[in-house]
Each structure stands twice: as structure tokens, then as C-alpha cells.
Coordinates of C-alpha atoms in Angstrom, one line a residue:
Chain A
X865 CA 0.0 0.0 0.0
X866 CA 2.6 2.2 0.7
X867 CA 4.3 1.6 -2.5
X868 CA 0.7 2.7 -4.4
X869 CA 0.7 5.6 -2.5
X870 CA 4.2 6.9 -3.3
X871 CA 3.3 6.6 -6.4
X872 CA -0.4 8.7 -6.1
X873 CA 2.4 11.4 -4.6
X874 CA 4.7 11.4 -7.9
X875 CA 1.4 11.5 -10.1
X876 CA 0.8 14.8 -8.4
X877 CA 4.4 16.2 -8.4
X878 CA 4.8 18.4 -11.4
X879 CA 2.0 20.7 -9.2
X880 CA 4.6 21.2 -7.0
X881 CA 7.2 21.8 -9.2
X882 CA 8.2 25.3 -7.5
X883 CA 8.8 23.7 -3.9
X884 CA 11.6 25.1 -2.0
X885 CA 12.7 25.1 1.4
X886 CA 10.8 27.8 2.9
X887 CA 6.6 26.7 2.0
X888 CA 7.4 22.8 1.9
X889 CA 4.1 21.6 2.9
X890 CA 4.4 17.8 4.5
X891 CA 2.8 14.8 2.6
X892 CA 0.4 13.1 4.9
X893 CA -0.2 9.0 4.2
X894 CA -3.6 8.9 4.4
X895 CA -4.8 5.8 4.8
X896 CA -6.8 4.8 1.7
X897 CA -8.3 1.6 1.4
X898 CA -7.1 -0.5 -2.1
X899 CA -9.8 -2.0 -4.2
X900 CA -11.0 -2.3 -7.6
X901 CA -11.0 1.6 -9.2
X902 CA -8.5 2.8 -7.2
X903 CA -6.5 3.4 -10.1
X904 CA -9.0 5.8 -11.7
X905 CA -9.3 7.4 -8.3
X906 CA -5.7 8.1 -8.3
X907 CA -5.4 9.3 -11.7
X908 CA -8.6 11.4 -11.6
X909 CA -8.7 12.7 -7.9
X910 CA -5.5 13.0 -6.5
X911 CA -4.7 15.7 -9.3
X912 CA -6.8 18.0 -7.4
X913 CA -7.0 17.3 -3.9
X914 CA -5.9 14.6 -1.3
X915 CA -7.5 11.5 0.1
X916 CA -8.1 13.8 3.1
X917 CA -10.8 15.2 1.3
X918 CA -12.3 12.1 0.5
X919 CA -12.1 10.3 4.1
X920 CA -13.3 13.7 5.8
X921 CA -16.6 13.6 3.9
X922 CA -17.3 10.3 6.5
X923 CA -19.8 6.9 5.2
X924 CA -22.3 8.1 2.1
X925 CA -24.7 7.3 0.0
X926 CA -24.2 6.2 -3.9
X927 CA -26.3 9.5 -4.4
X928 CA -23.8 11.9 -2.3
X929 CA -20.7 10.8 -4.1
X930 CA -22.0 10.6 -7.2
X931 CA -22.6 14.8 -6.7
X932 CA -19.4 14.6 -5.4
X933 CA -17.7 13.6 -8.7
X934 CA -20.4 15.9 -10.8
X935 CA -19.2 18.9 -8.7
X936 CA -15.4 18.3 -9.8
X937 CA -16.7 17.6 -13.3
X938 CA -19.2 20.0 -14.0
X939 CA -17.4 23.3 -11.8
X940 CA -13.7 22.7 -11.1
X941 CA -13.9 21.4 -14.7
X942 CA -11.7 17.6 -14.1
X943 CA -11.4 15.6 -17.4
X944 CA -13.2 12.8 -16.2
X945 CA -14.6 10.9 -18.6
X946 CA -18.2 8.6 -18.1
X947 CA -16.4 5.5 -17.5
X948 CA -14.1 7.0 -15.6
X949 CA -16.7 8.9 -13.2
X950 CA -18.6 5.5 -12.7
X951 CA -16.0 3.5 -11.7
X952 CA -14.6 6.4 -9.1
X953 CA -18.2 6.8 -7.9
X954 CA -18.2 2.7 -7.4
X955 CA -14.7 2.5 -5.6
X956 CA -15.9 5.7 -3.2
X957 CA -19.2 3.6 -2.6
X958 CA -17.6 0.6 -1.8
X959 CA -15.5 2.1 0.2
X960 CA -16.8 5.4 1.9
X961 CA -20.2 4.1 1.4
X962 CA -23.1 3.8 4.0
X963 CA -24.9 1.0 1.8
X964 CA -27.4 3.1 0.6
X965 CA -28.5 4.3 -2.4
X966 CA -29.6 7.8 -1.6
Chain B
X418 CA -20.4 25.2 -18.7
X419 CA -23.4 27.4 -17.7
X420 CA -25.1 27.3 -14.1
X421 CA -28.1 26.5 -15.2
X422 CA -26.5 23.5 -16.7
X423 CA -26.0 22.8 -13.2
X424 CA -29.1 23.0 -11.9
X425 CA -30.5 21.0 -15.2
X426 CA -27.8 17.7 -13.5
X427 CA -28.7 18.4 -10.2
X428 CA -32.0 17.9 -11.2
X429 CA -31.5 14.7 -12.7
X430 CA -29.7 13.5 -9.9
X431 CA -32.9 14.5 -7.7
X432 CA -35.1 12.9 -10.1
X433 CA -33.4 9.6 -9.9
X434 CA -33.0 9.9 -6.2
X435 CA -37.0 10.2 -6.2
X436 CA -37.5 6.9 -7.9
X437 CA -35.6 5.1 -5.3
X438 CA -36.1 4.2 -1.5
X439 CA -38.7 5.9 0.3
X440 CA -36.0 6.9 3.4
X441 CA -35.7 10.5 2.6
X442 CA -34.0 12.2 5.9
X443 CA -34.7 15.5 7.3
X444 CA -32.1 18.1 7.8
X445 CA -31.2 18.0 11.5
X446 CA -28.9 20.1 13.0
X447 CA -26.7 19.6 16.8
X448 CA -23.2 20.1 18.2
X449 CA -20.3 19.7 15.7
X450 CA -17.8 16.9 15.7
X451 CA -15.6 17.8 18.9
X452 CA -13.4 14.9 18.9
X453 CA -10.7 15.6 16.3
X454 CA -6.8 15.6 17.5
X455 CA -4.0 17.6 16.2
X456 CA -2.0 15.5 13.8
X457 CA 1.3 15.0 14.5
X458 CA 3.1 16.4 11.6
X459 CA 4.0 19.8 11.1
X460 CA 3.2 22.4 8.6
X461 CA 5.7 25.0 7.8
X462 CA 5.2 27.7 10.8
X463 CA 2.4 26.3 12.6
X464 CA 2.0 23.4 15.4
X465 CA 0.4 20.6 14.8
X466 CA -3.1 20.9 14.0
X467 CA -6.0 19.4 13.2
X468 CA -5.9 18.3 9.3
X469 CA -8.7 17.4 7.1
X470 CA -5.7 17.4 3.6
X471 CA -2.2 18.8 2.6
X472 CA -3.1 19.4 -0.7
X473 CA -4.9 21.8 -0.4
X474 CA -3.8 22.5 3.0
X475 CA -7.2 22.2 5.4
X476 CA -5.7 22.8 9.0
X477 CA -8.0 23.5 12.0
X478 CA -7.4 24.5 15.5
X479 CA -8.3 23.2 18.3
X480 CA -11.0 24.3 20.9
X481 CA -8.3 24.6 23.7
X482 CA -6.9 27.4 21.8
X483 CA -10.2 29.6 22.2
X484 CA -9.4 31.1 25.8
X485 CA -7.8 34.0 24.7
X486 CA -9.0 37.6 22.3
X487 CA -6.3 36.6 19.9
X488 CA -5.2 33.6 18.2
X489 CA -1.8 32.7 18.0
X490 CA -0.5 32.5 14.1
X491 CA 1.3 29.1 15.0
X492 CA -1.8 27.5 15.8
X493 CA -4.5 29.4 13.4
X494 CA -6.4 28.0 10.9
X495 CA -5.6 27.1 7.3
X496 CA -8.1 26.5 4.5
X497 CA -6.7 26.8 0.7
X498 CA -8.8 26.1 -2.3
X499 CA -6.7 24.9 -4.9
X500 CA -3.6 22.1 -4.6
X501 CA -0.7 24.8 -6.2
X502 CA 0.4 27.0 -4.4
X503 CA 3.5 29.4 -4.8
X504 CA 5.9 28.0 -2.2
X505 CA 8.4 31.0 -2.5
X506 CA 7.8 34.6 -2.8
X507 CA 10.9 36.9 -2.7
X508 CA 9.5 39.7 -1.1
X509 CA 11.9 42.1 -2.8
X510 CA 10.3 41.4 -6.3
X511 CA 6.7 41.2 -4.8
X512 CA 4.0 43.5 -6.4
X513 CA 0.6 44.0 -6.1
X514 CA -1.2 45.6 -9.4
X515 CA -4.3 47.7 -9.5
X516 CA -5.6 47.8 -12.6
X517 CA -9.0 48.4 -15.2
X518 CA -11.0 51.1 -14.7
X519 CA -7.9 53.2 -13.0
X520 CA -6.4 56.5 -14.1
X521 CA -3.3 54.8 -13.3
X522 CA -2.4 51.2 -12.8
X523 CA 0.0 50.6 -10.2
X524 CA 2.2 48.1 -9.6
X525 CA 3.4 48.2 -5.8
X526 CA 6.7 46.7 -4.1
X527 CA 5.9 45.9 -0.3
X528 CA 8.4 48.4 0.7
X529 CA 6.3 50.6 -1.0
X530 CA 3.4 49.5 0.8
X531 CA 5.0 49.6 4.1
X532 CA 6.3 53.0 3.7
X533 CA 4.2 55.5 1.3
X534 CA 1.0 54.4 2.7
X535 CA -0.6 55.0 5.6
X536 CA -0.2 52.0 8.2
X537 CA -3.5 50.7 9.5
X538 CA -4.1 48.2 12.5
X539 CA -7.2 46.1 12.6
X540 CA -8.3 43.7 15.1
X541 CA -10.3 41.7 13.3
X542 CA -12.2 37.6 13.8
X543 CA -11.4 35.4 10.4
X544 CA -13.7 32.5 10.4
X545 CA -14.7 30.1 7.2
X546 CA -18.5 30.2 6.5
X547 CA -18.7 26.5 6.5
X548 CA -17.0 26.5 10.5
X549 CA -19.0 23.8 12.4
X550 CA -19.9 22.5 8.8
X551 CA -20.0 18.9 10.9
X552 CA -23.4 20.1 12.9
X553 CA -25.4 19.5 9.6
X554 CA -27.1 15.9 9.0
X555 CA -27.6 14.5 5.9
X556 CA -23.7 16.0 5.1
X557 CA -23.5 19.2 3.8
X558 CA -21.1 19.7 1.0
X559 CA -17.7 20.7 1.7
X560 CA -15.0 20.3 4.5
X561 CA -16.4 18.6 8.1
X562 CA -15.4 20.9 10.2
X563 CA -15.5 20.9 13.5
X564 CA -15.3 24.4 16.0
X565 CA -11.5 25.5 14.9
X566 CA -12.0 26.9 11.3
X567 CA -11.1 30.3 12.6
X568 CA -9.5 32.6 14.6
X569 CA -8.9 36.4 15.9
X570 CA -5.7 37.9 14.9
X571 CA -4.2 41.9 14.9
X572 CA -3.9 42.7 10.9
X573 CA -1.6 45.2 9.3
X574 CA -1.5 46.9 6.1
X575 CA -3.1 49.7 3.9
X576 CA -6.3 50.6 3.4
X577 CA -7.7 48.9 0.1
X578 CA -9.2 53.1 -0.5
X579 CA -6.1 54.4 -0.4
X580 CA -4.5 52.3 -2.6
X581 CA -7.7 52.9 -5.2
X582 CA -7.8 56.7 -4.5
X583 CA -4.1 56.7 -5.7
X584 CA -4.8 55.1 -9.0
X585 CA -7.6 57.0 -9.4
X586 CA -11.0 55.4 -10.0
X587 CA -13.0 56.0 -13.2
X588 CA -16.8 56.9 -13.4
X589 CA -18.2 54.2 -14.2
X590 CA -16.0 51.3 -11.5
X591 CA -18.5 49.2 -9.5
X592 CA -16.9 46.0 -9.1
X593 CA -13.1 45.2 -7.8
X594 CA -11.8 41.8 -8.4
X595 CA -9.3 40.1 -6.1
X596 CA -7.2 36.9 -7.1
X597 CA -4.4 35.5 -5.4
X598 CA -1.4 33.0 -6.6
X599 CA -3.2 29.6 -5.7
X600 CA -3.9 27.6 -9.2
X601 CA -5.5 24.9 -9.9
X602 CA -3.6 21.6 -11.9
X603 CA -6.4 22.2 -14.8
X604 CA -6.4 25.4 -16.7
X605 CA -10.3 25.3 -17.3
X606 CA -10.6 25.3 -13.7
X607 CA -12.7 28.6 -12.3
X608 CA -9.6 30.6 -10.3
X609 CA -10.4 31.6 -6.7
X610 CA -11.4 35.1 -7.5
X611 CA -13.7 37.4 -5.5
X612 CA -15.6 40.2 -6.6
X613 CA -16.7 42.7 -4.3
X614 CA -19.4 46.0 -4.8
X615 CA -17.4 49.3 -4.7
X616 CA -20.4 50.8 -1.9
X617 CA -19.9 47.9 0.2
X618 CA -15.6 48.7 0.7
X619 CA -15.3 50.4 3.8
X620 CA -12.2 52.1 5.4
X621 CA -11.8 48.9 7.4
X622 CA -11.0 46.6 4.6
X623 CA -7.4 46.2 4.1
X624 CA -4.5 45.0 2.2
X625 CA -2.6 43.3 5.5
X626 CA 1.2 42.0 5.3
X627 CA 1.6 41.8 9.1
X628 CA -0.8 39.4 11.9
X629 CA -0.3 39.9 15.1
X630 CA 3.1 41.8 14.7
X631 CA 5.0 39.3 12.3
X632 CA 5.1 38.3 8.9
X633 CA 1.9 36.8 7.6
X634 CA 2.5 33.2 8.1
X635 CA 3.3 31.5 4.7
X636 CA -0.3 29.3 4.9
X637 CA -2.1 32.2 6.0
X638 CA -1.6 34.3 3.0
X639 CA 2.3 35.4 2.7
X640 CA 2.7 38.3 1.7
X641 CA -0.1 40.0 1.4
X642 CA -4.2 39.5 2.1
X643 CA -7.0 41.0 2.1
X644 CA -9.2 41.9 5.6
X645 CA -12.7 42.2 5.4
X646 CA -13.5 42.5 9.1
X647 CA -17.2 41.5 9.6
X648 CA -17.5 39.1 6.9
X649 CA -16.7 35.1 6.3
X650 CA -13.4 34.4 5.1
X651 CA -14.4 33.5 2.2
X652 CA -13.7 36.5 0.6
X653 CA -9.9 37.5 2.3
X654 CA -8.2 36.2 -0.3
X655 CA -4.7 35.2 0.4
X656 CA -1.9 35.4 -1.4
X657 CA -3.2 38.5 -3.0
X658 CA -2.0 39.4 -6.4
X659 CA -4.0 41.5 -8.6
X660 CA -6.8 43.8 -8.3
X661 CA -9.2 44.3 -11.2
X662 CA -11.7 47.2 -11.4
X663 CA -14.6 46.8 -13.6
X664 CA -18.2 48.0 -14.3
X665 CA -19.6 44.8 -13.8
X666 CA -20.2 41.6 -12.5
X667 CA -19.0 38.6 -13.9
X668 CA -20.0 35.1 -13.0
X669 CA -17.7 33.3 -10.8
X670 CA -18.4 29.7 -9.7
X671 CA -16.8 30.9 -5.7
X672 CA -19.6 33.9 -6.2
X673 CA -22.2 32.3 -7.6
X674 CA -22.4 28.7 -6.4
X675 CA -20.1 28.1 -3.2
X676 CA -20.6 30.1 -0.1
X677 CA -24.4 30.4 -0.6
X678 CA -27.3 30.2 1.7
X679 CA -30.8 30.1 0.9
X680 CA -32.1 32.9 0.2
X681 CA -35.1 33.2 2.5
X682 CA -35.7 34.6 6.2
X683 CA -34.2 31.5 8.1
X684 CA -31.7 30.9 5.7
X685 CA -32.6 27.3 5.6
X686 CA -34.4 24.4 3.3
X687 CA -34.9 20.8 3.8
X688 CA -32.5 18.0 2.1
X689 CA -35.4 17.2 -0.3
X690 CA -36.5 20.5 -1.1
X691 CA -33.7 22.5 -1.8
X692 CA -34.7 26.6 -1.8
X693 CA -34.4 27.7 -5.4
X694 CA -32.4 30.9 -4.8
X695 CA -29.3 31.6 -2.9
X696 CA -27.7 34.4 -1.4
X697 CA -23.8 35.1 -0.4
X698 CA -23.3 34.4 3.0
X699 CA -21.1 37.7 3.4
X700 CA -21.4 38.9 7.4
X701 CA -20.9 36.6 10.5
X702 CA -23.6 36.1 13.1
X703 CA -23.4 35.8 16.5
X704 CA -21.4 32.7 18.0
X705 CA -19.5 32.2 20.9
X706 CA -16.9 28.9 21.5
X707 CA -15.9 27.3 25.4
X708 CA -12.2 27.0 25.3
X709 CA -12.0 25.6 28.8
X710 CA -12.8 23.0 29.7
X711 CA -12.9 20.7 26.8
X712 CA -15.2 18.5 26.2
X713 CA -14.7 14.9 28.4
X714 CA -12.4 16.4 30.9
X715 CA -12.0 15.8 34.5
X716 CA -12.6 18.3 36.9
X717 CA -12.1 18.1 41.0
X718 CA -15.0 18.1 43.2
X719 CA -14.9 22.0 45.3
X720 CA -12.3 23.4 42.9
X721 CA -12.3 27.0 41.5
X722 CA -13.2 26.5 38.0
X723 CA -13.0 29.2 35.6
X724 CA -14.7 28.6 31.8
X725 CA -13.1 30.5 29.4
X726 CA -14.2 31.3 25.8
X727 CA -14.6 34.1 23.3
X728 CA -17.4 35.3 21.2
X729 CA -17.6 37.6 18.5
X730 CA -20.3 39.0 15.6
X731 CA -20.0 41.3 12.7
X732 CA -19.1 44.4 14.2
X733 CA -22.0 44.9 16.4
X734 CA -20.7 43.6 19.1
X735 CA -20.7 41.4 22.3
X736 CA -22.9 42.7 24.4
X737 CA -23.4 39.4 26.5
X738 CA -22.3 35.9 27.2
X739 CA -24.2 33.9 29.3
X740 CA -23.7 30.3 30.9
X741 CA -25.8 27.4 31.5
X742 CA -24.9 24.6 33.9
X743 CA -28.3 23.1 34.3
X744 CA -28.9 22.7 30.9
X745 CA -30.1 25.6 29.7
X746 CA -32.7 26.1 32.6
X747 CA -30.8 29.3 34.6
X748 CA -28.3 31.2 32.8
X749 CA -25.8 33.6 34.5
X750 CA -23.6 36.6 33.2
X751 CA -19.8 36.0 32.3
X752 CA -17.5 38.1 32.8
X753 CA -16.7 40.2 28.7
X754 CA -12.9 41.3 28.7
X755 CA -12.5 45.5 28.3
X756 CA -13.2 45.1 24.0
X757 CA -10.5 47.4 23.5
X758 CA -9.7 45.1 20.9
X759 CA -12.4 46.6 18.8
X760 CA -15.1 45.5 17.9
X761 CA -14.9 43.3 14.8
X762 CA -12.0 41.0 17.6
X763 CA -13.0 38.3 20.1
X764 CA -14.4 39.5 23.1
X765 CA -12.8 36.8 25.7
X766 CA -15.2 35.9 28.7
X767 CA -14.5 34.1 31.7
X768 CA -17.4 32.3 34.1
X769 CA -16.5 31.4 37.6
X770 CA -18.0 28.4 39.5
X771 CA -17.7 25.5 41.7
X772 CA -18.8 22.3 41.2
X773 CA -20.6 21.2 44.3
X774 CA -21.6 17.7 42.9
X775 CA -20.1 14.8 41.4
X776 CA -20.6 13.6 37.6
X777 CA -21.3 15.0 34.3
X778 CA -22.1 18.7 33.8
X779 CA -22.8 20.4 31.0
X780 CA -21.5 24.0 30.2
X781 CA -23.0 25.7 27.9
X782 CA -22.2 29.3 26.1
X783 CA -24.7 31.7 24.5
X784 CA -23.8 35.2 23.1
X785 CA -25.7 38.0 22.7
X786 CA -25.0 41.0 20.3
X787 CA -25.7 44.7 20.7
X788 CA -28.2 44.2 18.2
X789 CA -29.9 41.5 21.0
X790 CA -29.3 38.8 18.3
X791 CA -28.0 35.8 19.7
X792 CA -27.6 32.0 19.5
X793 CA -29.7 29.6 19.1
X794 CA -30.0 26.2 20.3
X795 CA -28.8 24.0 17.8
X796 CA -31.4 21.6 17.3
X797 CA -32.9 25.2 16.2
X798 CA -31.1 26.0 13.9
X799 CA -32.4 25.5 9.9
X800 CA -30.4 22.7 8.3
X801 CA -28.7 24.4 4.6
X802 CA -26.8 22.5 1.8
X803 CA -23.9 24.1 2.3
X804 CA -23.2 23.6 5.8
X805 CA -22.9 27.5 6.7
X806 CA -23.4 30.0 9.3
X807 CA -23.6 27.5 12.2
X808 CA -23.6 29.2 15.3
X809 CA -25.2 26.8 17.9
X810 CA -25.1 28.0 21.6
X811 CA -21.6 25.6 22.0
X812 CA -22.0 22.7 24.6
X813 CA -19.1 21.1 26.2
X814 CA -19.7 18.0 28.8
X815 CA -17.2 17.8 31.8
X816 CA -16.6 15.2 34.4
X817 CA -16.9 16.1 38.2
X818 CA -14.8 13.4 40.0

């Protein structure tokens, strides 16, 4: 897991590109639970934002993080294509999910 | 892509949500999550805090902190909105433009700041509209967060009108434009701009460089930010770059979809029922927080206890904070510090008592303004999408051992 998550860091690097000494802002290992789609949520989410953002949100429904990933489509304008946004919106169900549909 | 686009998917979404189960929850609102601890990893200048993401960097502080009329900037709050951030500014090649509808665009050094403009000191409360966000249920969109998205610092700077009076504004400016040097990883991505009406820019609001006698902290906005005392943080953008004056409005998705409340007397709507138009949430309302004790601590049967908290509005001003130990039955007077802090800072109070029992007591903290606003319970208070504008009478439960 550790390895998966270096590598969700170096995905996201060339954002930090300017880093010097002086605003070097810690990485923190969230811990992110593996499963099928994670690979879609690392390619598509972690450009943005961090897991924190996901874990803070707490257990919701299908519904709730299916807004979720039309927000960051439709206003902060992420490239995430249909297939894409279905299989993030599963993996955040499965995981982050209260069981319900709405 | 347009907003109503926006509303035409939300739509859907509700639509599809109507054809399923029949468990549609109320909006319910109570005390916010109070059991968060400070991370142990540190972010450049502060301690550790509590922290919702490092990209952005989401950083809250802890209810302890809220004993005293100012914050200290090693433990104040951090809430960015996009994941790039400058991480060096030399200060020597720092400038801030005005520009548009100006006689004469300037482009100023922060020497020049510090030393051809008049210097200004305001004592001011910077709190996030969504502070408390965690009292809403169903979850309202956006950070969780508990008491701590906010604090009360001294800010120092220029005023925003002198800086406009020397470029000289044209007839027909209305609107100024603010943007900072966060960016987002995707070009299309709406920047975090603000807009604010001419009328509504007082001699308070201020370009500050300096909280609470040093540098600003690097997450709090280095080198330069705007102050809006009064209102939600929402619109002190950090990092401040560039000012735009122009004759009009243009839409902004951090104007015209986030930080919005319904637009009705109570502010509020129901999960199911969302109310169709929205207003900025703009000024704070009155709120006070218990610093000490915290919630779940021990205290010794007959000792001299003292509650400590602050409590603050929009400018108004504190006119009362009173405290409940019987549940909200009898409630007695604090003690306000002098408020020569001003009145858009903290006002710290201070409640003496002794516990003459043994077990669990809840304190509990309402403020009242000069306006006689003040809080609510917060079972009371209307549940909105957003999570904003929480300001629950605060609760904490003690032990008397």
C-alpha cells in the first residue's frame, strides 16, 4: 500500500514543481483503502486534492458521491470521462459508502 | 459550462433519487464533531493541528486554543482552495497591481506598501463560512469541520481606498476583483477570484502583510491579504495578487455557487426541497466557543473553575455571554474582557463556578450581540446545503470526580 501511495504522490508532483525550502508543505499518508478503481481514483482525484478530502466527507450514499464527482466535473472542470466517473463513484461507494443508495 | 446547466444535472440526480427508497431524511442540526486531534506532523510555521488534507492545505485548530482575544499565528487555521500553491515569494520582487477602470495602474513593491501608505491596524475575527460545517445531517457539502476553522488575529497593512484613491477610479468602476497565486492543476478550472461592490468597501477593509506583529504566516496568506472584518473568510483572499476594477459583474463559480445560503428569512431548506435561490453568506452572526474545559475532561469536586471562551459577531458587538450549567434552565452573566480590541475581535469571557456535585455537567455558552441577536439552540437552527453559518449556543460535557 505504501508503494501505491508513493506513487499517487509522484502523479501529483509536477504541481509542486516550484517547492523550495521555505513553503514545503508535509505529505500526509492517508490511509486509503485498495480495491477495484483505485487506479482511476488516483489518476482522476488526487490531481486535485488529497484523500483527506475524500475520508473527511465520512460513510455516504451512492447518491452523495455521485454529486461529489459531478461537482469536480461539471465546476472545477476535471477531465473525467463517463467511465471513468462510474467507476470512481463505485470504488468511493464501496468504500466510503453507507450502503445506501440515496 | 453554464449554471443552469447545473441546476438542469442536479435535477437529474434528484429525479433519480425520487424513484428510489422511500427513506428521505430530514435536515437536522446539533453540536459539531468535537473529537478531532492535532495530527502530529508539522506544517511550515504552525504546530500541529488538526488536518482534514495537505493538498490543499485544510488545517484547524483546536477548541483549547479559544481562551484568549487573539489567536496565536502558530496555531491558526488554514483553509486553501486549490492544490498549487507558490511556495516561494521573494519579497523584494513582490508586487501588487491595480488595474481596469484606473487612471493609473500601479504596480506596488511591499516596501512601498509599508512605507508611502498609511499603516493601519485592525483587530479583526477570520472565520470560514462552513465553520461547524460537521453540525449538519444529511452532510453538507464541503470540508467537516469541527469548532476551529477560525481565529482572531491583529492585521496590518493599507487601506484597500487608499491604494484605489491613488490610481484614481474611473466613473463608471463598481466592481473590484481580487485573485491570489493559488492555481489549480487544470487550466479550465474557475480561479479563486472574488468580486466585491465598490459601496460595500469600507475604510476597514485592508490590504494586511503583518498578523499579530509578524510576517503573515506563509499558509495564512504570505505576503499579502486582504481583511474584510465582519465578513466570512471566504472573501480574504490570500496570497493577494492582482486587483481588477470593472463595471460589472462577472459570474464566478466561488460567487455564484459556493458560499451560498438560501435565500429566505431562516436561511434554511430541507434536504429534499432544496430553496431555489441563494444568497452570499457575506457577514458573521453571533457565535461564541468554550475554550476551557474541553469536552470529556476531569474536573475536582470544590475546585475553583473558571470557563473561558470568546465570542464575536459582525461588528456589532458582544454585548453578553451567558452560561448554562443546568442545561439551559438558569443562565448567568460572564465576565466580557475591556473590548478594546475593537469591535470586529474576540471578546474573551470568563465564568467562575464550583462544582458542588459529582458527575457529568454540561456548560453551555450563548452570546448576545448589541443588536440583541443571539444564539440559538442548535437543534434550532435550519439545516442548509452548504453547511454554513452554524452558530449553535456551543456545549461542552465535563466530568466532576
Amino acid at each position: 500500500m505504501k508503494k501505491l501511495l508513493l506513487t499517487a504522490v509522484l502523479a501529483a508532483s509536477p504541481l509542486f514543481a516550484q517547492i523550495s525550502a521555505k513553503g514545503e508543505v508535509p505529505y500526509v499518508a492517508f490511509p486509503v483503502k485498495m480495491g477495484q478503481g483505485f487506479d482511476e481514483v488516483q489518476a482522476n482525484c488526487l490531481m486535485c486534492h488529497s484523500f483527506g478530502y475524500i475520508i473527511n466527507q465520512g460513510k455516504q450514499s451512492k447518491k452523495f458521491w455521485r454529486g461529489k464527482v459531478d461537482k469536480m466535473i461539471v465546476h472545477f472542470k476535471a477531465p473525467i470521462n463517463k467511465q471513468s466517473a462510474d467507476i470512481v463513484v463505485e470504488y468511493l461507494f464501496e468504500h466510503y459508502g453507507n450502503g445506501k443508495e440515496e | 459550462m453554464e449554471r443552469r446547466d447545473f441546476f438542469k444535472k442536479a435535477a437529474v440526480t434528484a429525479g433519480a433519487a425520487a424513484l428510489g427508497s422511500s427513506t428521505l431524511e430530514a435536515g437536522t442540526t446539533h453540536q459539531p464533531v468535537d473529537n478531532r486531534k492535532p495530527m502530529n506532523v508539522t506544517f511550515p510555521e504552525k504546530r500541529p493541528l488538526i488536518v482534514y488534507s495537505d493538498r490543499p492545505p485544510l488545517l484547524e485548530t483546536p477548541r483549547e486554543v479559544f481562551t484568549s482575544a487573539l489567536t496565536p499565528n502558530d496555531q491558526f487555521f488554514v483553509r486553501w482552495h486549490m492544490p498549487d500553491i507558490p511556495t516561494f515569494i521573494d519579497p523584494d520582487k513582490f508586487t501588487i497591481s491595480v488595474n481596469g477602470l484606473v487612471n493609473k495602474e500601479l504596480k506596488i513593491s511591499l516596501n512601498d506598501l509599508k512605507t508611502k501608505y498609511e499603516q493601519v491596524d485592525v483587530t479583526a475575527v477570520l472565520q470560514c463560512g462552513g465553520n461547524s460545517r460537521s453540525a449538519f445531517t444529511p452532510t453538507a457539502g464541503g470540508i467537516q469541520w469541527g469548532s476551529g476553522a477560525m481565529g482572531c488575529a491583529r492585521w496590518r497593512g493599507v487601506r484597500l481606498k487608499d491604494l484605489l484613491d491613488k490610481a484614481g477610479l474611473k466613473k463608471e468602476a463598481a466592481w473590484i476583483g481580487f485573485n491570489g497565486s493559488e492555481k489549480a492543476a487544470y487550466y479550465e478550472t474557475p480561479n479563486f477570484i472574488r468580486e466585491l461592490k465598490l459601496e460595500e468597501l469600507d475604510d476597514h477593509v485592508i490590504l494586511a502583510y503583518e498578523m499579530n506583529g509578524e510576517d503573515l504566516p506563509y499558509l495564512n496568506g504570505y505576503p499579502l491579504r486582504l481583511i474584510i472584518p465582519g465578513s466570512y473568510s471566504d472573501s480574504w483572499v490570500k496570497m493577494l495578487s492582482n486587483i481588477t476594477v470593472t463595471n460589472e459583474y462577472k459570474k464566478l463559480f466561488f460567487m455564484d455557487i459556493a458560499y451560498r445560503v438560501p435565500d429566505n428569512e431562516t436561511e434554511g431548506e430541507t434536504p429534499e426541497k432544496k430553496f431555489p435561490k441563494t444568497k452570499p453568506i457575506t457577514k458573521m452572526n453571533v457565535k461564541s466557543i468554550i475554550g476551557y474545559p474541553t469536552n470529556g475532561s476531569t474536573l475536582s469536586h470544590k475546585s475553583e473553575v473558571v470557563v473561558r471562551g470568546v465570542a464575536w459577531d459582525d461588528g456589532h458587538g458582544i454585548k453578553k455571554v451567558l452560561v448554562s450549567l443546568d442545561g439551559g434552565k438558569t443562565w448567568k452573566e460572564s465576565l466580557l474582557d475591556s473590548g478594546r480590541l475593537g469591535r470586529y475581535a474576540y471578546r474573551a469571557f470568563r465564568f467562575h463556578f464550583k462544582p458542588t456535585g459529582y458527575g457529568k455537567v454540561k456548560i453551555m455558552a450563548k452570546a448576545i450581540n448589541n443588536l440583541g441577536h443571539e444564539q440559538p439552540l442548535s437543534k434550532d437552527i435550519p439545516w442548509n446545503h452548504g453547511g454554513y453559518k452554524y452558530n449553535g449556543i456551543d456545549e461542552v460535557t465535563v466530568e466532576v470526580v
